[in-house]
Short mmCIF file of C-alpha atoms in Angstrom, two decimals:
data_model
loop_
_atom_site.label_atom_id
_atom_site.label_comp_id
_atom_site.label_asym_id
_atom_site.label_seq_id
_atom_site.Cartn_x
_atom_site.Cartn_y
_atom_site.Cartn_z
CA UNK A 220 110.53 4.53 137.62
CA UNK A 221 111.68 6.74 135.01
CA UNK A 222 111.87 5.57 131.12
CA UNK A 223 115.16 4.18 130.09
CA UNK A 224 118.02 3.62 127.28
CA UNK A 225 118.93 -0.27 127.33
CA UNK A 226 122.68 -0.26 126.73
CA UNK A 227 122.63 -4.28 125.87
CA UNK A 228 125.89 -5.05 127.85
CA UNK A 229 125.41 -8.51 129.18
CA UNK A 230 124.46 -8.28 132.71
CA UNK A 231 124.70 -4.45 133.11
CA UNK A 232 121.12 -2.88 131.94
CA UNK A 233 120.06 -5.39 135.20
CA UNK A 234 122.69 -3.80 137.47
CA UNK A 235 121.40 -0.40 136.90
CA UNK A 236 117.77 -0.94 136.87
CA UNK A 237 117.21 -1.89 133.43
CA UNK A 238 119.39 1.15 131.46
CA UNK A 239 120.40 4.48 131.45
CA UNK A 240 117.66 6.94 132.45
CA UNK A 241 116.25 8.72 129.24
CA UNK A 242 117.29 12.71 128.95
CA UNK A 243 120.54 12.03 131.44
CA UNK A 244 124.16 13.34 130.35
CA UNK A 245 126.50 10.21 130.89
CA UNK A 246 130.21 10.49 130.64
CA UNK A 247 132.26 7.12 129.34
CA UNK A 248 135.33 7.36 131.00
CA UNK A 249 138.67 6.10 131.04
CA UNK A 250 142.00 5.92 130.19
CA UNK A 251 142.98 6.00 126.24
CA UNK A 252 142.23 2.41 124.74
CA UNK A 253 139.69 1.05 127.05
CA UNK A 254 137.15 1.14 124.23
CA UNK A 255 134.86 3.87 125.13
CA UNK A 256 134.17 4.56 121.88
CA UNK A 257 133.30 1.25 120.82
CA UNK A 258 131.00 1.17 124.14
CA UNK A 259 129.74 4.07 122.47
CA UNK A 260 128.79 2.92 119.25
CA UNK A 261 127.64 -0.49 120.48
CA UNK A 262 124.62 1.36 122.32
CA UNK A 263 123.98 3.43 119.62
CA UNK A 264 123.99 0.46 117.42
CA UNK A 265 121.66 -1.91 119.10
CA UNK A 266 119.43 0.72 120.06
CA UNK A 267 119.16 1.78 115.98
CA UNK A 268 117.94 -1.90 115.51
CA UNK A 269 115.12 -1.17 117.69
CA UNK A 270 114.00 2.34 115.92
CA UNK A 271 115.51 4.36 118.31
CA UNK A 272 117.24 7.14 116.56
CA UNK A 273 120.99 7.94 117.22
CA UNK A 274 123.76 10.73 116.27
CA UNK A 275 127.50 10.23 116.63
CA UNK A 276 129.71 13.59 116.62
CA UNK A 277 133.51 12.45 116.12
CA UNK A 278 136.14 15.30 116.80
CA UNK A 279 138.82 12.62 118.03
CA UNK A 280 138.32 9.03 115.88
CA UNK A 281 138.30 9.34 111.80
CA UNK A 282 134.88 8.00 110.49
CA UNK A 283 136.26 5.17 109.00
CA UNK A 284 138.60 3.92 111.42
CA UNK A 285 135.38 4.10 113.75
CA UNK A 286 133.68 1.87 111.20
CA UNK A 287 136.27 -0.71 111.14
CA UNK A 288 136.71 -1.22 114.40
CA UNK A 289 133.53 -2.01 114.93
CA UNK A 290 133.16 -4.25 111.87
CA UNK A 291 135.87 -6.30 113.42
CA UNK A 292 134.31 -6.70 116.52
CA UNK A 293 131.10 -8.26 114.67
CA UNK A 294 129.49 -5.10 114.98
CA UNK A 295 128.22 -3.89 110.73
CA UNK A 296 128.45 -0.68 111.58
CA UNK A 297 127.54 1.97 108.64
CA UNK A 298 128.18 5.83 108.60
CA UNK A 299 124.67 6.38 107.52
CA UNK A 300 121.29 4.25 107.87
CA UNK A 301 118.33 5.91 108.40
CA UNK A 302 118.34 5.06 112.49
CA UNK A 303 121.81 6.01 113.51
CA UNK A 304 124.02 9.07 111.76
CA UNK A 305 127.54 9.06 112.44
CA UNK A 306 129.01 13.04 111.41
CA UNK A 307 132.59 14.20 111.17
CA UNK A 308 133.09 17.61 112.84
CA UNK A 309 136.89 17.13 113.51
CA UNK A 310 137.36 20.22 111.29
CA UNK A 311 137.25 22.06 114.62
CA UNK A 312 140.01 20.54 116.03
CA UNK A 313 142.08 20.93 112.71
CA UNK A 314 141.09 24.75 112.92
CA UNK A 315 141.94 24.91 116.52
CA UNK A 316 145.77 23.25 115.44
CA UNK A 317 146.22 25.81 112.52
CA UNK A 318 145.13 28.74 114.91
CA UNK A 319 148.15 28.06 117.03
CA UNK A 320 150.78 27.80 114.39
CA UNK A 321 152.79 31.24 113.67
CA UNK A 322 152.48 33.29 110.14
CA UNK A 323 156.15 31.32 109.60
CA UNK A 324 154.90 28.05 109.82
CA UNK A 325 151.49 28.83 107.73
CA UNK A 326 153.59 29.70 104.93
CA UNK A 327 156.23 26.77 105.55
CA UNK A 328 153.08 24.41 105.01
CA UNK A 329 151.43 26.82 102.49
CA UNK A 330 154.54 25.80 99.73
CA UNK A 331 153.33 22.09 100.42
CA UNK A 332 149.31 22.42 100.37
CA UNK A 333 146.62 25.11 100.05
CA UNK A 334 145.15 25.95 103.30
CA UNK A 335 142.25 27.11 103.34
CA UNK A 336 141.01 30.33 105.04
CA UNK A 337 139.55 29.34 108.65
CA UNK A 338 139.68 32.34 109.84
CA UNK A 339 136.06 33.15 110.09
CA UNK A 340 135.41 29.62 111.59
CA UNK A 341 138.53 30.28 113.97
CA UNK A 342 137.07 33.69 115.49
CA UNK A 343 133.66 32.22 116.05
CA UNK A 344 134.72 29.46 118.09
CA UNK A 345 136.82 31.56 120.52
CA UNK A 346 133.44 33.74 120.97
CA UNK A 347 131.30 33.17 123.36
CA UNK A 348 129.10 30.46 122.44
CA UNK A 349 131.07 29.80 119.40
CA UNK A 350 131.59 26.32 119.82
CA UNK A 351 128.68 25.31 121.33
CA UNK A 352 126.11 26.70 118.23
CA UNK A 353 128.36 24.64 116.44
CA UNK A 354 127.71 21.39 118.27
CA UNK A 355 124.18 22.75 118.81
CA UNK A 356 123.88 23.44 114.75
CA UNK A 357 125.12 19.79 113.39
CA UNK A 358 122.68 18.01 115.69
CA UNK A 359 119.93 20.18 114.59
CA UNK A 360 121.15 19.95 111.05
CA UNK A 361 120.54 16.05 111.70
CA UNK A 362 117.88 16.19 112.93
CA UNK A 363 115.94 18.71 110.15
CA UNK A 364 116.86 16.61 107.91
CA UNK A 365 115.43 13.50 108.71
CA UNK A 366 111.94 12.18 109.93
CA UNK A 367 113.91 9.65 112.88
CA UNK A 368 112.63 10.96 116.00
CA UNK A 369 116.27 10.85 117.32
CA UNK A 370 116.83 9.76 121.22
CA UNK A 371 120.51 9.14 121.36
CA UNK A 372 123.76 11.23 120.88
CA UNK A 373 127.57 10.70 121.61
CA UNK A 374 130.11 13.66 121.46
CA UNK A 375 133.29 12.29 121.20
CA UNK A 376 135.34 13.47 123.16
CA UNK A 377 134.64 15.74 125.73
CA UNK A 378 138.22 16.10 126.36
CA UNK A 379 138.48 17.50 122.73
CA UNK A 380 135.61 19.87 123.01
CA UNK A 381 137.75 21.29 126.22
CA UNK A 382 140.78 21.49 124.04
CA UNK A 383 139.80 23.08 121.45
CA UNK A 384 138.03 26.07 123.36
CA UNK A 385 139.78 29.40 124.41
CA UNK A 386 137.39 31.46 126.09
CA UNK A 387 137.23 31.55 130.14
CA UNK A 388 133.58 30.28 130.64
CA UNK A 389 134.24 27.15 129.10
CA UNK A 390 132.28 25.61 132.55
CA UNK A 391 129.51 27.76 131.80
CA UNK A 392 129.21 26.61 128.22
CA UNK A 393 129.35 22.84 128.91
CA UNK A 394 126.37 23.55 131.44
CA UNK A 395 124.44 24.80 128.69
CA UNK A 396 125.08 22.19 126.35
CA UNK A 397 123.84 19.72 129.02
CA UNK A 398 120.78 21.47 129.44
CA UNK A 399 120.32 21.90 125.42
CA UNK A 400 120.45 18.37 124.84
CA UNK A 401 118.20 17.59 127.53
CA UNK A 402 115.36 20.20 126.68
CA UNK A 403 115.99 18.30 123.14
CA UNK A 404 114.89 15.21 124.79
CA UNK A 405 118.26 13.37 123.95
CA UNK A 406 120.04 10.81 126.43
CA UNK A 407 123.91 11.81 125.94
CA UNK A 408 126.93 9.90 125.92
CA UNK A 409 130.33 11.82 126.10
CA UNK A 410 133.59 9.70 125.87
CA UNK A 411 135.93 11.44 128.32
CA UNK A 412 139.55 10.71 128.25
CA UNK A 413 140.22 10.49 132.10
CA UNK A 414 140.64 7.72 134.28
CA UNK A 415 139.35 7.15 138.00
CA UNK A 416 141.96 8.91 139.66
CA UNK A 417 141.81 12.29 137.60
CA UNK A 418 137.90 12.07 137.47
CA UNK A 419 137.38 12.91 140.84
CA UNK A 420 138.89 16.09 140.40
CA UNK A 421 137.51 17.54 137.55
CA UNK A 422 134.12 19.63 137.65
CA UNK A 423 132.72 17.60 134.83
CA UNK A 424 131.86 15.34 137.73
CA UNK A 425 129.61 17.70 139.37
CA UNK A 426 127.46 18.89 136.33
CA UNK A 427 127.08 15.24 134.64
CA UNK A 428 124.51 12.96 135.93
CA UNK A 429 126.50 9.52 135.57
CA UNK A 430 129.47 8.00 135.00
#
């Protein structure tokens, strides 16, 4: 029996033959509000008690609102310990928003705020492999600079990373991530915002290896 990731839902590590198998790609999904993220965090969480090292990448949920959702649930969640590393990269999506806005509107919000210059950002994302030497280049980040043998990772969302991509092959470059973060040795939890119905129909299905 291969080695596995307890989750440490009541009942459910039992059920599936005592976790999630180690180096699988699992998606968490569902319709918005049925608290994938905190399903999410919870794993990572409990797991981080037990030394095994965790990364969250938010592009949808602001850190802190993360934090305190969790806190309220009894859960004293921190943005950094040295088992579990929760990062920020929603600056993609915010570049992705600016990228569609005409020269008009730029300088319509320019006369309220600076905005920065994205533009080098902006072009390497739409390249191919843009986006995914980004994801690829915070984990690593994460990982160089700490000793935490890191096992766990959740990209949330999925949906976003779709989103915010331009490029044709976008198929192709989600099958490489998967195979990145398992030749990294990580077990991978993406929050994906789709619910029974639509999941079915969406190729996502077909190159993850649980739901």
């Amino acid at each position: 029996m291969p080695a596995r990731i307890k989750t440490y839902v009541e009942g459910f590590d039992e059920y599936i033959g005592g976790g999630v198998p180690k180096r699988h790609n699992i998606l968490i999904s569902g319709i918005p509000g049925t608290m994938k993220s905190s399903l999410a965090s919870y794993i990572l969480f409990k797991n981080a008690e037990k030394n095994i090292g965790g990364i969250y990448l938010t592009l949808e949920q602001d850190i802190n609102s993360l934090i305190s959702q969790m806190n309220e649930m009894g859960i004293p969640l921190q943005r950094d310990t040295p088992t579990l590393k929760i990062s920020d990269i929603g600056y993609l999506r915010e570049i992705h928003e600016m990228s569609k806005l005409t020269e008009e509107q730029k300088k319509e919000l320019s006369g309220v705020s600076k905005i920065p210059d994205f533009s080098e950002i902006e072009s390497s994302l739409t390249s191919d492999f843009g986006l995914l030497n980004r994801v690829k280049g915070q984990i690593t980040a994460i990982k160089n600079k700490n000793d935490i043998n890191f096992e766990l990772c959740v990209i949330d969302s999925l949906s976003t990373l779709e989103q915010i991509t331009d490029f044709k092959n976008i198929r192709k470059q989600l099958y490489l991530l998967f195979l990145w973060l398992k030749d990294e040795s990580f077990t991978t939890f993406f929050i994906f915002e789709k619910g029974p119905e639509e999941i079915i129909k969406c190729p996502e299905a077909f190159m993850i290896d649980g739901i």
